[in-house]
Structure formats: structure tokens, C-alpha cells
Coordinates of C-alpha atoms in Angstrom, one line a residue:
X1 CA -66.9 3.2 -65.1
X2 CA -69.5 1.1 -64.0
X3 CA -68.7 -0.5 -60.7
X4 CA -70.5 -3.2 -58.2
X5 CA -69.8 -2.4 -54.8
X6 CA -70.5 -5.8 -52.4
X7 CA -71.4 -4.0 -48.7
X8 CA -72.1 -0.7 -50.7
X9 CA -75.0 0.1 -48.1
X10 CA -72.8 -0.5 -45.0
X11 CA -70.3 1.4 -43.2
X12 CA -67.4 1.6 -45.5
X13 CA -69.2 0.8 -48.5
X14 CA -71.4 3.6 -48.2
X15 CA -69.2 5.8 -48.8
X16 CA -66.8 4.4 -51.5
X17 CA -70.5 4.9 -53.5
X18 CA -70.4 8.4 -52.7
X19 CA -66.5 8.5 -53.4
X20 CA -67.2 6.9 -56.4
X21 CA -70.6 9.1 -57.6
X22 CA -68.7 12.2 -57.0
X23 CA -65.4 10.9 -59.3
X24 CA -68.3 10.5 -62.2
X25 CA -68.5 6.9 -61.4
X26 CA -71.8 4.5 -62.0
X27 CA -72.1 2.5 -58.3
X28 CA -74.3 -0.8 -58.5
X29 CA -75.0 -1.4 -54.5
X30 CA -75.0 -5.1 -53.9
X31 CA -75.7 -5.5 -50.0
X32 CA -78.2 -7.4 -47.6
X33 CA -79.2 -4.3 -45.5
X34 CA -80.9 -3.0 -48.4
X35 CA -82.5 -6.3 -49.3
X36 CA -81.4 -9.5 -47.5
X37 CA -81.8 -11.6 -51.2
X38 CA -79.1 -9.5 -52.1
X39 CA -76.4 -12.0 -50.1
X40 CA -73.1 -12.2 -51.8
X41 CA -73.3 -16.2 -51.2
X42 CA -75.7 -16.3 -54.0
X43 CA -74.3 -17.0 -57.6
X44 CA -77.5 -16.2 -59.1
X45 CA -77.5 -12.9 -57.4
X46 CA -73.9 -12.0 -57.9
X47 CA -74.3 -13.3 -61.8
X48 CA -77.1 -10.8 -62.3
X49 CA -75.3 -8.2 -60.2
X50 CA -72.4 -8.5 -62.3
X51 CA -74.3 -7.6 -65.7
X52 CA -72.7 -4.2 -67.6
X53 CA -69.8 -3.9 -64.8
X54 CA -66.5 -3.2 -65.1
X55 CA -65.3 -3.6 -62.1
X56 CA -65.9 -5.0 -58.3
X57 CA -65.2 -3.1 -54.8
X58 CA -65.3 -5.9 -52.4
X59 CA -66.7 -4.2 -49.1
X60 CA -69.0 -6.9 -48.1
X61 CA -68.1 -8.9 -44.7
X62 CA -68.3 -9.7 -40.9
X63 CA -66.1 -7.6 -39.3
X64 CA -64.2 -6.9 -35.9
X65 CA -63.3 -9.2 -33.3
X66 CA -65.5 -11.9 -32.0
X67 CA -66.2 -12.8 -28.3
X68 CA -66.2 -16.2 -28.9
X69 CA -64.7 -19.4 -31.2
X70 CA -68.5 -20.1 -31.9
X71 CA -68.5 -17.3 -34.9
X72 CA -66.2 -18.9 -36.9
X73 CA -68.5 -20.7 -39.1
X74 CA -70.5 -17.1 -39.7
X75 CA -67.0 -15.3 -40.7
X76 CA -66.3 -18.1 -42.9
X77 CA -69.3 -18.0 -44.4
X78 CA -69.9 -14.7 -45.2
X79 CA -66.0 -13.8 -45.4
X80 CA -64.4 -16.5 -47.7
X81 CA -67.3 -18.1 -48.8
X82 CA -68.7 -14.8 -50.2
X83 CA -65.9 -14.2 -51.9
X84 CA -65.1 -16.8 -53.4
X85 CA -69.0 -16.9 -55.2
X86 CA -68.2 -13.7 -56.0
X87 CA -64.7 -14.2 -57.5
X88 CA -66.3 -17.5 -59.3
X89 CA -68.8 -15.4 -61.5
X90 CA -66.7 -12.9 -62.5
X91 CA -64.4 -15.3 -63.7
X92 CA -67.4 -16.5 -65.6
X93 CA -68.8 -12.8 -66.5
X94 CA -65.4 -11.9 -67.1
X95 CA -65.4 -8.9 -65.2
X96 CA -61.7 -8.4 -64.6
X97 CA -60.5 -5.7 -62.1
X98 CA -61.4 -6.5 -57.7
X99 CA -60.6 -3.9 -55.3
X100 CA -60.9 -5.7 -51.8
X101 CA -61.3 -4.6 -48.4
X102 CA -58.1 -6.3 -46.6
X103 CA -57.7 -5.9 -42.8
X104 CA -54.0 -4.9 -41.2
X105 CA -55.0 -7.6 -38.9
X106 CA -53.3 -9.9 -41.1
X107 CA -50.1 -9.0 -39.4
X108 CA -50.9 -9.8 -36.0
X109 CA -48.4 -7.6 -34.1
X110 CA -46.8 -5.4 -35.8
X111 CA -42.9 -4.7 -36.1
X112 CA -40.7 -4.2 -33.1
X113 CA -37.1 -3.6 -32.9
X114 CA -35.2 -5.0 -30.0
X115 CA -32.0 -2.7 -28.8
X116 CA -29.9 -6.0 -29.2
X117 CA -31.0 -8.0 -31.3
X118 CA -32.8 -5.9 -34.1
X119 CA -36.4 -6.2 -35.7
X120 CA -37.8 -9.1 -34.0
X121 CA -41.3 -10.8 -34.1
X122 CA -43.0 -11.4 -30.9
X123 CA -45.2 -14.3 -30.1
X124 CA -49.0 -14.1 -29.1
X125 CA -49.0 -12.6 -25.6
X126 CA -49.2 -15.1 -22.6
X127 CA -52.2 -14.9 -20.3
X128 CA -50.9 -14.8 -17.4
X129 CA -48.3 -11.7 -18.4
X130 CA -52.2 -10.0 -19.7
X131 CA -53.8 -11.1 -16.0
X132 CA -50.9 -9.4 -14.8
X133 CA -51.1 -6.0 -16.4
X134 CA -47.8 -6.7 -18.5
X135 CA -49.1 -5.8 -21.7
X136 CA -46.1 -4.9 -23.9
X137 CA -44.8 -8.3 -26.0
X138 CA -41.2 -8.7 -25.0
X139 CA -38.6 -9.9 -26.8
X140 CA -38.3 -13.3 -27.9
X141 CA -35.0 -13.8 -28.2
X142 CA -33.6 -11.6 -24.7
X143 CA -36.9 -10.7 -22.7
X144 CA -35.9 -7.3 -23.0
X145 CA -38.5 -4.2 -23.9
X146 CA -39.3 -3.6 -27.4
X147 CA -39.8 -0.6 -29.7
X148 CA -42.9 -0.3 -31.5
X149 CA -42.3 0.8 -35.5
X150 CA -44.1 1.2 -38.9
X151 CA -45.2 -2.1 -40.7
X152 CA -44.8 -2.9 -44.4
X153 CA -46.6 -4.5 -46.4
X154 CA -43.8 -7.1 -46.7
X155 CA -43.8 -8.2 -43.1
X156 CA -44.4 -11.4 -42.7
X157 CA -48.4 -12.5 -41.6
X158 CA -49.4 -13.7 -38.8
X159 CA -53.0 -13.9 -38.7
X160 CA -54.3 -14.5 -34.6
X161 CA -57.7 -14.7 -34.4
X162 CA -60.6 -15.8 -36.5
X163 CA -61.5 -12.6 -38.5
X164 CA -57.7 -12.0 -39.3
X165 CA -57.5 -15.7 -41.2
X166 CA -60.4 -15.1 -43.0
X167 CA -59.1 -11.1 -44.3
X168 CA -55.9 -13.4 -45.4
X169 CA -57.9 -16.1 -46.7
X170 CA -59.9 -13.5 -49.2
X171 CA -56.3 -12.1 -50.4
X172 CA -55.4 -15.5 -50.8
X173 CA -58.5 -16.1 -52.8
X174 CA -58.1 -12.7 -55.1
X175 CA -54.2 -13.6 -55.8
X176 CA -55.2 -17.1 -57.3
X177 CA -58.5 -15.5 -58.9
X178 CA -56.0 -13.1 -61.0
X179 CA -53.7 -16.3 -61.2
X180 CA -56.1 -18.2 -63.4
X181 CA -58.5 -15.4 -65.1
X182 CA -55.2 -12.6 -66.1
X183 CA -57.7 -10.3 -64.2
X184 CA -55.8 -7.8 -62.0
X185 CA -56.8 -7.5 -57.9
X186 CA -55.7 -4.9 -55.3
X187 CA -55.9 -5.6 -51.7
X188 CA -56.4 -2.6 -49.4
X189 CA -55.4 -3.7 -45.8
X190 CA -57.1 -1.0 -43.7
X191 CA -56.2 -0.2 -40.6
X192 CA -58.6 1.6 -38.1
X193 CA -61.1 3.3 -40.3
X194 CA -63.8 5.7 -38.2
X195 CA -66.6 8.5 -39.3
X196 CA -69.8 9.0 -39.8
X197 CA -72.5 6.0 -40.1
X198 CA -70.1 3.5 -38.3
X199 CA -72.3 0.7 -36.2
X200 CA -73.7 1.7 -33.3
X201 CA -73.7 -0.7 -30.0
X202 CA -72.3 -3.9 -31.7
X203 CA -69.5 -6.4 -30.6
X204 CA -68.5 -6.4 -34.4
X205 CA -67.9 -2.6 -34.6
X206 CA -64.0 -0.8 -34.4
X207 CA -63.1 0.6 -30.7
X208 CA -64.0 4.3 -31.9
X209 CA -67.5 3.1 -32.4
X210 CA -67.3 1.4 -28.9
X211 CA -66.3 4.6 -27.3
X212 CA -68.4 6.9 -29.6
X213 CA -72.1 4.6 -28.6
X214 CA -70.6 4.7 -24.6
X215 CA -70.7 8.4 -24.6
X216 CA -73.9 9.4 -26.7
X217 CA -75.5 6.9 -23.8
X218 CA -73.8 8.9 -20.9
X219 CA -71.4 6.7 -20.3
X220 CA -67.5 6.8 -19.8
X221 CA -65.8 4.8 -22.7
X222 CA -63.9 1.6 -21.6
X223 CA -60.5 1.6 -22.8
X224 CA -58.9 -1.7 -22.0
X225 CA -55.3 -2.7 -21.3
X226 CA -53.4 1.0 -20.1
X227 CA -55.1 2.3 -23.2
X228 CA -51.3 2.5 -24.3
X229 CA -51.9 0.1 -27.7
X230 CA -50.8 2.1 -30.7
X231 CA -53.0 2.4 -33.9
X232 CA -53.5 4.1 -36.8
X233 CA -56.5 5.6 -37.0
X234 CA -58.1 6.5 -40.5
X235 CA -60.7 8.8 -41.8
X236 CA -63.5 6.4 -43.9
X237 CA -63.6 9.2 -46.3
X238 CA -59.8 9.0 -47.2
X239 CA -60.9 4.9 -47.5
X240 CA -63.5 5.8 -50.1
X241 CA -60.8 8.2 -52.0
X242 CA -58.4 5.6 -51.5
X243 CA -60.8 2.9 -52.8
X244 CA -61.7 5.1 -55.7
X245 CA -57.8 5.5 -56.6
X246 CA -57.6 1.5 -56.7
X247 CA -60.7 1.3 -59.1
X248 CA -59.3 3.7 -61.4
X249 CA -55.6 3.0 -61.8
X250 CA -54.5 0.5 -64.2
X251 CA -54.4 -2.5 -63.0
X252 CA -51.3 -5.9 -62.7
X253 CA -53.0 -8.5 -65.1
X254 CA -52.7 -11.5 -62.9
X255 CA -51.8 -10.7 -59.8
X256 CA -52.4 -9.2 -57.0
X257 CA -51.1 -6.0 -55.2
X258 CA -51.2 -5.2 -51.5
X259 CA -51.8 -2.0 -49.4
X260 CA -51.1 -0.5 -46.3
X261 CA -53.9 2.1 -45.9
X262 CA -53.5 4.2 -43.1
X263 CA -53.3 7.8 -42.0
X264 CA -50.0 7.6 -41.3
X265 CA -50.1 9.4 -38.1
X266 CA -49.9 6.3 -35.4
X267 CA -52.1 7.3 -32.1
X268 CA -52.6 5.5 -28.8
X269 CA -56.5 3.8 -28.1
X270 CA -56.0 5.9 -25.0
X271 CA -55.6 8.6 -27.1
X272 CA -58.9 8.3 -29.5
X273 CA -61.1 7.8 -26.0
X274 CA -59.8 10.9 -24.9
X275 CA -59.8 12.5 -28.0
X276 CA -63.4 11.7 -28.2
X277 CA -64.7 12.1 -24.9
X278 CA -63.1 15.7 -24.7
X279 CA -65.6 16.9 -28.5
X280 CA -68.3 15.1 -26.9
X281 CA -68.2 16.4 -23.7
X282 CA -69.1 13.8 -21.9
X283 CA -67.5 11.7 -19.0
X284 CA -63.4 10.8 -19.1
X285 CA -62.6 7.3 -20.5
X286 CA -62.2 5.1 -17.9
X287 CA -58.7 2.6 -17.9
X288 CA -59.9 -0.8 -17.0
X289 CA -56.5 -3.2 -17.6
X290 CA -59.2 -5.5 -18.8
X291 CA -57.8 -7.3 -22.4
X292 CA -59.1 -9.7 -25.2
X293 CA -57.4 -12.5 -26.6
X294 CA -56.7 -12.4 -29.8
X295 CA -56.0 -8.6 -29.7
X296 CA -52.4 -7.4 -30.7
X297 CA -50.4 -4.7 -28.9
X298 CA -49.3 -2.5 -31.8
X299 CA -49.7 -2.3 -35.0
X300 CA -49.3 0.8 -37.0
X301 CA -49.2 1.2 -41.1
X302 CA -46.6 2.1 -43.4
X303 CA -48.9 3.5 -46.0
X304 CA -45.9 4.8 -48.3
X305 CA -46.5 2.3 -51.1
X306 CA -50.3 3.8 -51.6
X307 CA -49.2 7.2 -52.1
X308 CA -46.2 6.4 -54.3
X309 CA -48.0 3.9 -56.5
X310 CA -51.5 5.3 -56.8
X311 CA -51.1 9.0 -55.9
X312 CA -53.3 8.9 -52.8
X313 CA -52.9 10.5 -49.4
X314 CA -55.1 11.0 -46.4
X315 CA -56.5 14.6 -46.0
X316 CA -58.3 14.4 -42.6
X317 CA -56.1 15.4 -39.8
X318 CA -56.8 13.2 -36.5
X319 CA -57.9 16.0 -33.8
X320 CA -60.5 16.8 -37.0
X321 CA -62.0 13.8 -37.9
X322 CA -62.5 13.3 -34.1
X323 CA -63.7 15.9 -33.6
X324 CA -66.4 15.8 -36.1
X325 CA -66.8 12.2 -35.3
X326 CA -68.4 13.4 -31.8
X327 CA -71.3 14.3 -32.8
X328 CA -72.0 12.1 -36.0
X329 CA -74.8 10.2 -36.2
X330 CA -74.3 6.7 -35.5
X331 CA -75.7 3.5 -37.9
X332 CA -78.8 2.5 -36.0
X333 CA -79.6 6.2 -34.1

């Protein structure tokens, strides 16, 4: 199987090319580190990319949480924009299989269960319960505490900052894609992915990234809030296997399907700076109660549906892949 893989030169990407080498795959790397024509805005460029391929792995995109409203032009852009030029010519090339990179972020919080009143979804968080250290979202219906659960991929979405509408906005885009052409789209909705090669020192990058570049400087990593948000953190090589499986199962002709991809085994952030800082040996993460808005309490995966439909599980244990992720080098070291 020949396969174009948008991003193939960055993090994630990087990797589902390896994935995909090592399953006997042909990857065609179509990504603007490696030559900045290669932009995925480009029909021309996507047309020629597209010649001889069966398939598409969708990795390309601006990622992570902004500082500021300013970016949303740039994850617009590069987010929806991109893919839709992308989705365009292989309508026209009549390439008919998309894997895409989704986001759990879509979700905004994830599910809680009230005591009383059952599964109930919280509202964004209020500044001044953030100013004043209450982190935990209440319930909406009593004000009483909540209990955090597993989220399925049929919760409801609730996408609550920029980056999130555009991850929806791309599934949105690959569901009427495989609407029109009969071609067949998966949408893998990652949650925290970390390894080897992530971003060093960038605003963009995941919080491992933030608390791996803090230590190889010296420095004690930040863990905002109590450090008591709960995530799932997952190994990028079980994403590569799990973007492999997506490639090479048969596809839904016109439609798209929607996965939870997660380890399974939810952490605390607290936990993955800790976790971290311990391998590395460097200083102890430091609790700031500091917060960003847009950022959700907890949200952890139900990644059931993956392994039942397309035979994939993770295989890297959490104290491992931290562990190894210590001492890996870094994008930009």
C-alpha cells in the first residue's frame, strides 16, 4: 500500500512513516519542515502528491493550545483549510481511504457523574472559581462535587477553545468528503500522545514536552492548577500502530468512523511531572495553581471501540514510556 502521509516529517507523523515502513508499507512524506513548498494549502502540490496513492494519513496541523484569540486565523488556515484542499483533490484523484488525526479535545470536559443526579455535563469553568484555586467543575444541576469517568466516543462535543473547533471542523469536513465521494474516513481522536522527537520549547507542544524541555534546561517543571487534571497519556508509537491499523482495515464507504485513542490507563498531569522529573533526575515539579482558559479539568478516553473494531491495543506501559521519555532527544536539540 502506497500511502501519503500530510505532517509525515513531524512529531506524530514521523513515526506513522516508520510504523508504516516496518508493516511493508510505501510512505510518500508530504510536510513543510522538509521543504516549506510542500504546504498542504497547495492544490497543485497535494494533486502531484497524490499520484500512485492509495491512501491519505492526515497528520498535518497546528497543534496545542494557543495563548491568545489572535492565532485563530493560522489554525484555520492550516487546520481546516488544509484539509479541505487536501480532501478536494482526492476527490478529484479519486484516492478513497483518509485516516485523520482527531483531537479528544473535541469533548471539552469529559464525563462526570453526579451522586444525585447521574452523568451530567459541566459548563466551561468560571474565572473567578479558577482565581480562586476551585478547580474541579461542579455540578450543574446541584453544585455538588463530581466524579470524573471514561468518555465515549458518543458523548456529546463541546469544542472550547480555538484548536478544539478546528479538530471538529476537520471531522466534519472527512464525514461530508465520504458523504459525496463513497470514499471511506476514520477519525482518530488522540488523546495525550508523548515520545521521542516531540517539540522542544514551543507554546504549541503537549504538557509532557513542556515538562520534558523545563528539565533538560535545569529547571523544575510548572504544573499548573493542583496538578490534579486527569489525562490519558499515550505512547506515539502505539499512535503509529494504531494509525497503521486504520490504514489497513477495510474501510465504511461513505462515512466516517470515530476513535477514542488512548492508553487506557487515565494519570494525573501531576503525575507525568513527577513521573518525569524522578527518570530525569532533575529538580521536583513545582505546583503553581496558575490555569489557562480554554483548558478542561478531565478528560480521559474510552478507547474500547479501537481495540474491538480494529484489533489494536497500546503496548507501552506508562512508568516505561516515561521513563524512556527522560532522556529522549527532543525535536530542535
Amino acid at each position: 500500500m502506497r500511502v501519503l502521509v500530510t505532517g509525515g516529517a513531524g512529531f506524530i507523523g514521523s513515526h506513522v512513516v516508520d510504523a508504516l515502513r516496518a508493516h511493508g508499507c510505501d510512505p510518500v512524506v508530504l510536510d513543510v519542515r522538509t521543504d516549506p513548498a510542500q504546504d498542504v494549502r497547495d492544490p497543485e502540490v497535494v494533486a502531484k502528491a497524490l499520484v500512485g496513492v492509495d491512501a491519505v494519513c492526515h497528520q498535518a496541523a497546528m497543534v496545542g493550545l494557543s495563548s491568545r484569540f489572535g492565532d485563530a486565523p493560522a489554525y484555520v488556515s492550516h487546520n481546516d483549510v488544509g484539509t479541505a484542499v487536501l480532501l478536494a483533490e482526492m476527490a478529484e484523484a479519486g484516492v478513497g481511504h483518509l485516516v485523520l488525526a482527531g483531537s479528544m479535545v473535541v469533548y471539552g470536559e469529559g464525563r462526570y457523574r453526579c451522586s444525585r443526579h447521574g452523568v451530567v455535563r459541566p459548563g466551561p469553568r468560571l474565572v473567578a472559581d479558577l482565581d480562586a484555586g476551585r478547580f474541579e467543575p461542579p455540578c450543574p444541576r446541584c453544585g455538588e462535587a463530581l466524579a470524573p469517568e471514561l468518555v465515549g466516543e458518543d458523548a456529546p462535543v463541546d469544542p472550547r477553545n480555538v484548536y478544539a473547533c478546528t479538530k471538529l471542523t476537520q471531522e466534519h469536513l472527512a464525514a461530508s468528503w465520504a458523504r459525496a465521494t463513497g470514499g471511506s474516513a476514520v477519525a482518530l481522536r488522540y488523546h495525550n500522545v508523548y515520545g521521542p522527537r516531540m517539540p522542544k520549547d514551543t507554546p504549541y507542544a503537549g504538557v509532557a514536552s513542556f515538562f520534558r524541555s523545563a528539565l533538560a534546561r535545569g529547571e523544575a517543571p510548572r504544573v499548573f492548577e493542583d496538578g490534579g487534571q486527569r489525562r490519558d497519556f499515550v505512547h506515539v508509537r502505539d499512535v503509529a500502530e494504531a494509525n497503521v491499523a486504520a490504514l489497513l482495515a477495510e474501510g465504511r464507504p461513505g462515512a466516517l468512523r470515530s476513535y477514542n485513542t488512548g492508553s487506557g490507563d487515565p494519570r494525573t498531569v501531576g503525575e507525568a511531572a513527577l513521573a518525569l522529573a524522578t527518570a530525569h533526575g532533575g529538580p521536583a515539579p513545582v505546583v503553581t495553581g496558575e490555569y489557562r482558559l480554554g483548558d478542561v479539568r478531565h478528560v480521559t478516553a474510552d478507547s474500547s471501540l479501537l481495540r474491538a473494531e480494529l484489533g489494536w491495543s497500546p503496548t507501552v506501559r506508562f512508568e516505561d514510556g516515561m521513563r524512556e521519555f527522560a532522556s529522549a532527544p527532543l525535536r530542535g536539540e
